CSV table of C-alpha atoms and ligand atoms in Angstrom, one decimal:
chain,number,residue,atom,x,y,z
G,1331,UNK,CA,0.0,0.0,0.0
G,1332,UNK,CA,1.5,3.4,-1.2
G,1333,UNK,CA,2.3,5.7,1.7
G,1334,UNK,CA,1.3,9.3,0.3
G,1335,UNK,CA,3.2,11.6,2.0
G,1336,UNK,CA,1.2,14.5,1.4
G,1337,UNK,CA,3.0,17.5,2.8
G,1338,UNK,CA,0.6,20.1,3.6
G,1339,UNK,CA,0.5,23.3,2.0
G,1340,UNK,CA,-0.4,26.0,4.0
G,1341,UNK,CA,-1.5,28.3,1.0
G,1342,UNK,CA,-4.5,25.8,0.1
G,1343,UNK,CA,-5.5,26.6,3.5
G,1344,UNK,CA,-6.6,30.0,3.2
G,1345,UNK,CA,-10.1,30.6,1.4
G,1346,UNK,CA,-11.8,33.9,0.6
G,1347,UNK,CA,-15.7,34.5,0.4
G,1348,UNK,CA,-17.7,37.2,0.7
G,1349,UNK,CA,-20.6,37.7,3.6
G,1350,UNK,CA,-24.0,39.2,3.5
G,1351,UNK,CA,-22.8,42.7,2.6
G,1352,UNK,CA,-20.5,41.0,-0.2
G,1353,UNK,CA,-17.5,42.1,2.0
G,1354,UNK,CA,-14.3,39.4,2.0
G,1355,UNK,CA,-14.1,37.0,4.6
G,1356,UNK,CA,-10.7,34.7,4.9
G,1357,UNK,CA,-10.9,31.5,6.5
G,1358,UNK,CA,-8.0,30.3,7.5
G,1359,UNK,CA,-8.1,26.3,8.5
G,1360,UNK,CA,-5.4,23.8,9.6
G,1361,UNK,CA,-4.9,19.8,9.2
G,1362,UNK,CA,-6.1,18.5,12.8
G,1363,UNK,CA,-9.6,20.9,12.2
G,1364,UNK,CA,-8.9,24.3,13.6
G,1365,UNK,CA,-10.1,27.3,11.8
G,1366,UNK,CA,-10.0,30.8,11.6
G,1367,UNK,CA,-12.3,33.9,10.4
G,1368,UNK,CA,-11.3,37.4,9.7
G,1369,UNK,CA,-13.4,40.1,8.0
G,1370,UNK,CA,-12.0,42.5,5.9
G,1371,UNK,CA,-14.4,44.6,7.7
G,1372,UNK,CA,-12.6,46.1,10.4
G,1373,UNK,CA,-9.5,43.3,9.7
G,1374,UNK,CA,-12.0,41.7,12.7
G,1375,UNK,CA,-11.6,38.0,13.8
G,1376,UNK,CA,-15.2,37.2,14.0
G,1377,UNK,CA,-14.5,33.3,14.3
G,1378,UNK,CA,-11.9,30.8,16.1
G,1379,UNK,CA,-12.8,27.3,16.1
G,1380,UNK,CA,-10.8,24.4,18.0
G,1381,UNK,CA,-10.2,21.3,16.3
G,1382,UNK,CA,-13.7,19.8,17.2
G,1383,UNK,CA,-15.3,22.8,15.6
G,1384,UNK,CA,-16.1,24.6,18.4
G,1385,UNK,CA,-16.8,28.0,18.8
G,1386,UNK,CA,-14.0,30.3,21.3
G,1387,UNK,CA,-14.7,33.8,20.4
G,1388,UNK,CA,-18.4,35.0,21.5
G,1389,UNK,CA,-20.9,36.8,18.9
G,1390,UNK,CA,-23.6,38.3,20.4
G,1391,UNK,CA,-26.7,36.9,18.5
G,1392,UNK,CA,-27.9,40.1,18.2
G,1393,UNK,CA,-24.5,41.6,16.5
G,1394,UNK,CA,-25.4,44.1,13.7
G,1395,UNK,CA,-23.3,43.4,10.4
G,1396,UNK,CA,-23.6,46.6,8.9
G,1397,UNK,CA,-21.1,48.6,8.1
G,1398,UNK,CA,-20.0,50.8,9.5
G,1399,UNK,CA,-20.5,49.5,12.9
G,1400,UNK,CA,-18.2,47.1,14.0
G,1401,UNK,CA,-20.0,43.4,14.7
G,1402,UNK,CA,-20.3,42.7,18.1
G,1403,UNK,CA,-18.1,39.6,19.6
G,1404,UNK,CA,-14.9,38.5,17.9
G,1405,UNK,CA,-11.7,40.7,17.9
G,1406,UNK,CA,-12.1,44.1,17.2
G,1407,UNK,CA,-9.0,46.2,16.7
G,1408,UNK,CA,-9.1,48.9,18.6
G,1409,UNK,CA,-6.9,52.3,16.8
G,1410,UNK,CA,-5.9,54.8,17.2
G,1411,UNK,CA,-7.7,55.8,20.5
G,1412,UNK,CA,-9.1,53.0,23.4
G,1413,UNK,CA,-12.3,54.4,24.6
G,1414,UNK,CA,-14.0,57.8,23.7
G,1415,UNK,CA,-11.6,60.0,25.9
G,1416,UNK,CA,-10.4,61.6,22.6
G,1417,UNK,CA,-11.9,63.3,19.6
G,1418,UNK,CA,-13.0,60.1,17.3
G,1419,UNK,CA,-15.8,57.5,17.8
G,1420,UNK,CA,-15.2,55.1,20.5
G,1421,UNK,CA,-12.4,52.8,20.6
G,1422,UNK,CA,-11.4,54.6,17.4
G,1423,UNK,CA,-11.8,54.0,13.6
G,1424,UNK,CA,-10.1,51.4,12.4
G,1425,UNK,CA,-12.5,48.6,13.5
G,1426,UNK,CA,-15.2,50.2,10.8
G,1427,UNK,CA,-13.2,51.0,8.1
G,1428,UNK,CA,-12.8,48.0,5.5
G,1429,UNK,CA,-9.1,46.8,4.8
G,1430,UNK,CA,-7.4,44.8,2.0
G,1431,UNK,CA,-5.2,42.0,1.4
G,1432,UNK,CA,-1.5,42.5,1.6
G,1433,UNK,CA,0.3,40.0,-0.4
G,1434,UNK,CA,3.8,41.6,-0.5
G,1435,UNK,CA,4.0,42.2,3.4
G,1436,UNK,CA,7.1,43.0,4.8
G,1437,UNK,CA,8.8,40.1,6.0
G,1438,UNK,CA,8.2,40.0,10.1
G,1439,UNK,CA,11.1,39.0,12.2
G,1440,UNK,CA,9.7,36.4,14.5
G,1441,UNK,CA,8.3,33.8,11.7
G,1442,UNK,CA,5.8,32.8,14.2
G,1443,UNK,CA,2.8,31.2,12.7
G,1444,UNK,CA,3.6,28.2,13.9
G,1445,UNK,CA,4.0,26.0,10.8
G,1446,UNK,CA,0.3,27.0,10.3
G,1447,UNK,CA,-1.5,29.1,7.8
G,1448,UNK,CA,-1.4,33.1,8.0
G,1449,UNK,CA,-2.9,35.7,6.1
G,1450,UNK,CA,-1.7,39.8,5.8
G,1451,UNK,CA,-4.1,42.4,5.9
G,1452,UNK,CA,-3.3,46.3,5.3
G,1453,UNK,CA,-5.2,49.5,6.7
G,1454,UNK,CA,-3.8,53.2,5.7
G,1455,UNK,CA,-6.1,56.4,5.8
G,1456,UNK,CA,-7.9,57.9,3.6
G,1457,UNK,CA,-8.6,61.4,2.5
G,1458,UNK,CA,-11.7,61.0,5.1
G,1459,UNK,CA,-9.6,59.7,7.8
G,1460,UNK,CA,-7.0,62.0,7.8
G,1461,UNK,CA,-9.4,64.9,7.8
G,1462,UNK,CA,-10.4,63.4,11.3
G,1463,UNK,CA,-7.0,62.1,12.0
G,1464,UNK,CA,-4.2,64.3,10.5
G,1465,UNK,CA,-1.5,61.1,10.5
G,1466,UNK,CA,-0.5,59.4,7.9
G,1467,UNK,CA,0.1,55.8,8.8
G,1468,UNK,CA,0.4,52.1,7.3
G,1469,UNK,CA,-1.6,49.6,9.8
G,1470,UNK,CA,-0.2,45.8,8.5
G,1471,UNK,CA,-2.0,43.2,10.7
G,1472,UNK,CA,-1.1,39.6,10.0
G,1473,UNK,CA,-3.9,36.6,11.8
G,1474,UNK,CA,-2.4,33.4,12.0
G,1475,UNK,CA,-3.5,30.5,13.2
G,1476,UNK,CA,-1.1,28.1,14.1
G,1477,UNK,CA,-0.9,23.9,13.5
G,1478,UNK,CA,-2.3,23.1,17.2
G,1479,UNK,CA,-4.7,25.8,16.5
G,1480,UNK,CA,-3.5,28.8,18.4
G,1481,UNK,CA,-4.6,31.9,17.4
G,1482,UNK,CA,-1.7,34.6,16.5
G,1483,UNK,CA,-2.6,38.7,15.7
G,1484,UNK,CA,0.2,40.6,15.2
G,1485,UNK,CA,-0.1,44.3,14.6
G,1486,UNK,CA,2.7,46.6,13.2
G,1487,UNK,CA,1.9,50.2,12.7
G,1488,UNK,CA,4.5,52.6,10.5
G,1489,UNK,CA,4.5,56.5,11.1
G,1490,UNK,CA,4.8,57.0,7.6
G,1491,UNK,CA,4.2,61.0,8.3
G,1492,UNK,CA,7.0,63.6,8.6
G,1493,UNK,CA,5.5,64.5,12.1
G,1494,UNK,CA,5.3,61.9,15.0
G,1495,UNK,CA,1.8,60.4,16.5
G,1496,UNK,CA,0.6,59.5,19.5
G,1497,UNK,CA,-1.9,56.2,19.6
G,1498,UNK,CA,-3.5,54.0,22.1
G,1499,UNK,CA,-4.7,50.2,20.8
G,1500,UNK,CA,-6.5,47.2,21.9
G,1501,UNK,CA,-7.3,43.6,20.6
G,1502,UNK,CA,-10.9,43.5,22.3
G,1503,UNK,CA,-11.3,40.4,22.7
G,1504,UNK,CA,-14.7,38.6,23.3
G,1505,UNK,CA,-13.8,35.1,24.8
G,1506,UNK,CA,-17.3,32.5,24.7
G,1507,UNK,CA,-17.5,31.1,28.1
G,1508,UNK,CA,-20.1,28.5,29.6
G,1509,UNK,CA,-21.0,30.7,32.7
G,1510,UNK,CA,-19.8,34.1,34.0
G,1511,UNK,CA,-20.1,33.1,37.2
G,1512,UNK,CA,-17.2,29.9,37.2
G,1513,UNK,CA,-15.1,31.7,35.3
G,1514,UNK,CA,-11.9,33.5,36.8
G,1515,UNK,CA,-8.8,35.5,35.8
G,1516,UNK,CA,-5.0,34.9,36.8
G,1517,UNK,CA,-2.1,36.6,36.1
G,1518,UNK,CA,-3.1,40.3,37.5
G,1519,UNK,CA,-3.3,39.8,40.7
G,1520,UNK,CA,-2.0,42.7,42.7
G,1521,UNK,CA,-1.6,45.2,39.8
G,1522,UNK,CA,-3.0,48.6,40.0
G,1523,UNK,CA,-6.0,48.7,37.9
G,1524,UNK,CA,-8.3,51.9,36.2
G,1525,UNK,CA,-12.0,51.5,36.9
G,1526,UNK,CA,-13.9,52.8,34.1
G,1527,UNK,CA,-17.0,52.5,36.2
G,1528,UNK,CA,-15.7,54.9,38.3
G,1529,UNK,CA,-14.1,57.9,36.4
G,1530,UNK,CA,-10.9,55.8,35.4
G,1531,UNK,CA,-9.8,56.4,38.9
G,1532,UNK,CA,-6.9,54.1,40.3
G,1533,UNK,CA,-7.4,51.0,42.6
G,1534,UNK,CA,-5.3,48.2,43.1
G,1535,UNK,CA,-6.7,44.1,42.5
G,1536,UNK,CA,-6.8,42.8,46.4
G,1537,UNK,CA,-8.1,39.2,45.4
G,1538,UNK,CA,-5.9,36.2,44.6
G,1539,UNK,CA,-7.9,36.0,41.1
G,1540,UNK,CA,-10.5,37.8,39.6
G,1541,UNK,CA,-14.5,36.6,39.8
G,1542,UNK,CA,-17.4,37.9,38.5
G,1543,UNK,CA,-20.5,39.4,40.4
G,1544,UNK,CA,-21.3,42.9,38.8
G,1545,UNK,CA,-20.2,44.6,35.9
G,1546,UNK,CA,-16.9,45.2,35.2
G,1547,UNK,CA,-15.0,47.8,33.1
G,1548,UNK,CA,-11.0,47.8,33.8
G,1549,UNK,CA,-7.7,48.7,32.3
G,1550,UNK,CA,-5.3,46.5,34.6
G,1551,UNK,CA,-1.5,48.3,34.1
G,1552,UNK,CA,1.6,47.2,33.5
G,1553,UNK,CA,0.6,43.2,33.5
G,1554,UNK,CA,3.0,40.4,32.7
G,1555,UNK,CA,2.9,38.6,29.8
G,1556,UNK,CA,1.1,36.0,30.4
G,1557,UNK,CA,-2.7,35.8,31.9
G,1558,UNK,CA,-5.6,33.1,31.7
G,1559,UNK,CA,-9.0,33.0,31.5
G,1560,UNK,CA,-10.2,30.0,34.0
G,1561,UNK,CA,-13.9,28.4,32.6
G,1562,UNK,CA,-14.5,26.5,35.2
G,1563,UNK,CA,-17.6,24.5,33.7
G,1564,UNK,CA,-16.0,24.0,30.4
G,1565,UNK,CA,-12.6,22.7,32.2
G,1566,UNK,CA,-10.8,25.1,29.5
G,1567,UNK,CA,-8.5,27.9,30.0
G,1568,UNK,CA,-7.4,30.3,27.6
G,1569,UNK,CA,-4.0,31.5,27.8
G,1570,UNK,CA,-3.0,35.0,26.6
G,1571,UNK,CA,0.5,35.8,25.6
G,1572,UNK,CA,1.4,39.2,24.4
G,1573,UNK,CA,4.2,41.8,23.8
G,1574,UNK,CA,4.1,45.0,23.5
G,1575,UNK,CA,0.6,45.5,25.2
G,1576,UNK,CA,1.4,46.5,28.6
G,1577,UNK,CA,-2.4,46.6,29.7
G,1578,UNK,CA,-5.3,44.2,29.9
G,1579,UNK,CA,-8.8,45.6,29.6
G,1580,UNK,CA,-11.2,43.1,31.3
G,1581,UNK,CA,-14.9,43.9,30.3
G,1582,UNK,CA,-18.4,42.0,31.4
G,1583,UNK,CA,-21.2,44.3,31.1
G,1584,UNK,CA,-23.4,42.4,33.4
G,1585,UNK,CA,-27.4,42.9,33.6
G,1586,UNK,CA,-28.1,46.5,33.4
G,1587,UNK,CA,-26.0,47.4,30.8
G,1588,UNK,CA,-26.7,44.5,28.7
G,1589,UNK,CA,-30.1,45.6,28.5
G,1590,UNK,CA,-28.8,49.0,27.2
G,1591,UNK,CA,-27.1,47.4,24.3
G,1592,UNK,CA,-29.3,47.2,20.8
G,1593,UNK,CA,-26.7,44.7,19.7
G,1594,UNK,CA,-26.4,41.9,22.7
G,1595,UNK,CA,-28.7,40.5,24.1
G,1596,UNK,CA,-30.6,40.9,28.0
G,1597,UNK,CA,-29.4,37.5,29.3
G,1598,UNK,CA,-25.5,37.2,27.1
G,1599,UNK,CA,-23.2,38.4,29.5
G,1600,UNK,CA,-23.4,35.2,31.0
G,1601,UNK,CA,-21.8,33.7,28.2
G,1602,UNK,CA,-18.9,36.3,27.2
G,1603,UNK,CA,-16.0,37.9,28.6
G,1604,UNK,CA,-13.8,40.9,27.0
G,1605,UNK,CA,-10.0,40.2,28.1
G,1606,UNK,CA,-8.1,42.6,26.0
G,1607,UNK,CA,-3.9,42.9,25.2
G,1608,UNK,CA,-3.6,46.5,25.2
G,1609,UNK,CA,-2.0,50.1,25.4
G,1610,UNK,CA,-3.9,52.8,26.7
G,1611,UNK,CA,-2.3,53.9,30.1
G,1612,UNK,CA,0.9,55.3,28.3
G,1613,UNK,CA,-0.2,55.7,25.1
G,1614,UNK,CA,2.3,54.8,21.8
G,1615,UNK,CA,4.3,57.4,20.5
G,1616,UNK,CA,5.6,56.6,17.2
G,1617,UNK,CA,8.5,59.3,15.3
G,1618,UNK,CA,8.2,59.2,11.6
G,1619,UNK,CA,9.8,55.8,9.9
G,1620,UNK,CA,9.4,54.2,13.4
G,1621,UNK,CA,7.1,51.0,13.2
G,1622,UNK,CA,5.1,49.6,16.6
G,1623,UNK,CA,4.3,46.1,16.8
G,1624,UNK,CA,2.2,44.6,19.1
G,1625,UNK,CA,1.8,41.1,19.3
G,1626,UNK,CA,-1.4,38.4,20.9
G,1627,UNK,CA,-0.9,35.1,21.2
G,1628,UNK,CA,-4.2,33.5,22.2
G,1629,UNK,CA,-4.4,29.2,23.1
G,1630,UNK,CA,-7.7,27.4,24.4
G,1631,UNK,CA,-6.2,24.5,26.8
G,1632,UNK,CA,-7.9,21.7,28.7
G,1633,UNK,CA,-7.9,23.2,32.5
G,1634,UNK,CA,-6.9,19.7,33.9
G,1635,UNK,CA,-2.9,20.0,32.8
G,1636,UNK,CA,-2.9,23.9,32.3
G,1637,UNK,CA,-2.0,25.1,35.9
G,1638,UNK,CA,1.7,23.3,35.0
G,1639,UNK,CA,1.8,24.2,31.9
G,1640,UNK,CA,0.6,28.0,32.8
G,1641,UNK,CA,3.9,27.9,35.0
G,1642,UNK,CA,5.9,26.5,32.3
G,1643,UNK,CA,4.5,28.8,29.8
G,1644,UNK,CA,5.2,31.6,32.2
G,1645,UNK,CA,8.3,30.6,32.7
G,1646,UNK,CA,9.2,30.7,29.0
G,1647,UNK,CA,7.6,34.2,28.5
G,1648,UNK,CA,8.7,35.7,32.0
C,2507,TA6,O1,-13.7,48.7,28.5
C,2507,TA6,C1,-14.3,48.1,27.5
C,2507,TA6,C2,-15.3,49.1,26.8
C,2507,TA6,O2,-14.7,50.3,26.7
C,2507,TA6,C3,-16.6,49.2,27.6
C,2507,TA6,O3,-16.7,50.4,28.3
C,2507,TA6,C4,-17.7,49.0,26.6
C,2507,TA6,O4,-18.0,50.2,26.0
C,2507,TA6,C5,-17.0,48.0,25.6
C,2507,TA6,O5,-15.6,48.6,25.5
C,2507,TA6,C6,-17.6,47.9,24.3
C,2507,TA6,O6,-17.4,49.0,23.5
C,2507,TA6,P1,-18.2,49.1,22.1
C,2507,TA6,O7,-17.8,50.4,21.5
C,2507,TA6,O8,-17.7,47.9,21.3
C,2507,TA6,O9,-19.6,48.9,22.4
């Protein structure tokens, strides 16, 4: 019997369609099931799947997918302003404004898809943004998803401009999780955090981990580099591994303000929780021909063996 040693080629795993509006969507899929989704719209991850096809990232199931409003669930990128303390819509434009395909990227330093299948996506103003936002910039955002179906965003952002710019950025990041209430945080214990429920003013975390009873709305400072999402029901853990995002937003609307939102529904922040790599405390200031990259590594573990191999992986990432 023949032995066919098919090597598999990462190219034939990337495929392009179009959704409802007729805006590209790229899946990205490897050989043991994983898969990927990334919208054009926004350059937003609106789908990670393990390798039995299960869904990690929530989507309300009342998301809007109109543009320009950004879909809610997924990853939305969040540039150039976190928030709406500054003078464009919240958490900025880039999220709404529909990107292409780079094909000729510029090669990135750390080859790190992981043997799996990547795909390049490009954002740069146009006469309407820079009306609103006076820098001119290239946004190059590559979404891999590695072979044991790890999910990798880098973002490098160019000051093409002869002035320099000052930017703050987030991957908000809706995790699906089986029940708010079993699901718990580690890795910022004891860090100062800023409580967007109460005028941004600064506190500092006093539990061992972080639970869920009310709403929460936090930029958590200075974190290390490595924090995970506990679901206790689900016996999974998602492990976060960044660089160059020196904050974590964590986010869970809770009741009251669920019902305030046209676009996620009364009972749903049960089942999500927003745990973003970010930089908004000191926000990025980038000198003409400098280039900022910021980098989110996202895994989805079985709890059972994760606490040693958090350590381990914390040990690796320090
Ligand atoms: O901290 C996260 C946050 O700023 C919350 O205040 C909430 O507004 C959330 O982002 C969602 O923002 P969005 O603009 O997507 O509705």
């Amino acid at each position: 019997m023949g032995h066919s040693s098919a090597v598999w080629d990462p190219r034939a795993a990337i495929e392009v369609t179009k959704d409802w509006n007729g805006i590209d969507q790229v899946t990205l899929r490897v050989p043991r099931g994983s898969s990927a989704r990334v919208s054009l719209h926004g350059g937003q991850v609106i789908s990670w799947r393990n390798e039995r096809g299960e869904e990690l990232l929530f989507t309300s199931s009342k998301a809007i997918f109109k543009p320009p409003k950004a879909m809610r669930g997924g990853i939305p990128i969040c540039f150039p302003q976190f928030g709406n303390c500054g003078s464009l819509e919240q958490h900025g434009f880039a999220r709404n404004k529909i990107w292409s395909i780079d094909n000729n990227p510029p090669p990135l330093h750390s080859n790190n898809c992981k043997g799996g299948s990547s795909i390049n996506l490009l954002l740069k103003p146009s006469e309407e943004d820079l009306k609103c936002w006076p820098h001119c910039f290239e946004f190059r955002l590559r979404v891999s998803l590695g072979l044991d179906g790890d999910l990798i965003l880098v973002s490098r952002i160019r000051n093409i401009d002869n002035k320099p710019f000052n930017f703050s950025f987030a991957y908000h990041t809706y995790f699906s999780v089986s029940d708010i209430s079993e699901v718990r945080i580690e890795g910022l214990e004891t860090l100062d955090y800023l409580d967007n429920l109460r005028q941004r003013e600064r506190f500092t975390e006093q539990g061992d981990a972080i639970t869920f009873e009310y709403e929460v709305d936090r930029v958590y400072l200075s974190s290390p580099n490595v924090v995970a999402v506990l679901d206790h029901e689900k016996k999974r853990t998602f492990v976060i591994l960044k660089e160059g995002l020196p904050d974590v937003v964590v986010w869970n609307p809770w009741e009251k303000k669920s019902k305030s939102m046209a676009d996620f529904g009364d009972e749903e922040y049960k089942q999500m929780l927003c745990v973003d790599g970010a930089a908004i405390e000191k926000p990025i200031t980038l000198k003409p021909g400098k280039e900022w990259t910021g980098q989110l590594e996202i895994l989805a573990v079985p709890s059972s063996y994760c606490s040693d191999r958090f350590d381990h992986i914390k040990g690796i990432v320090g």
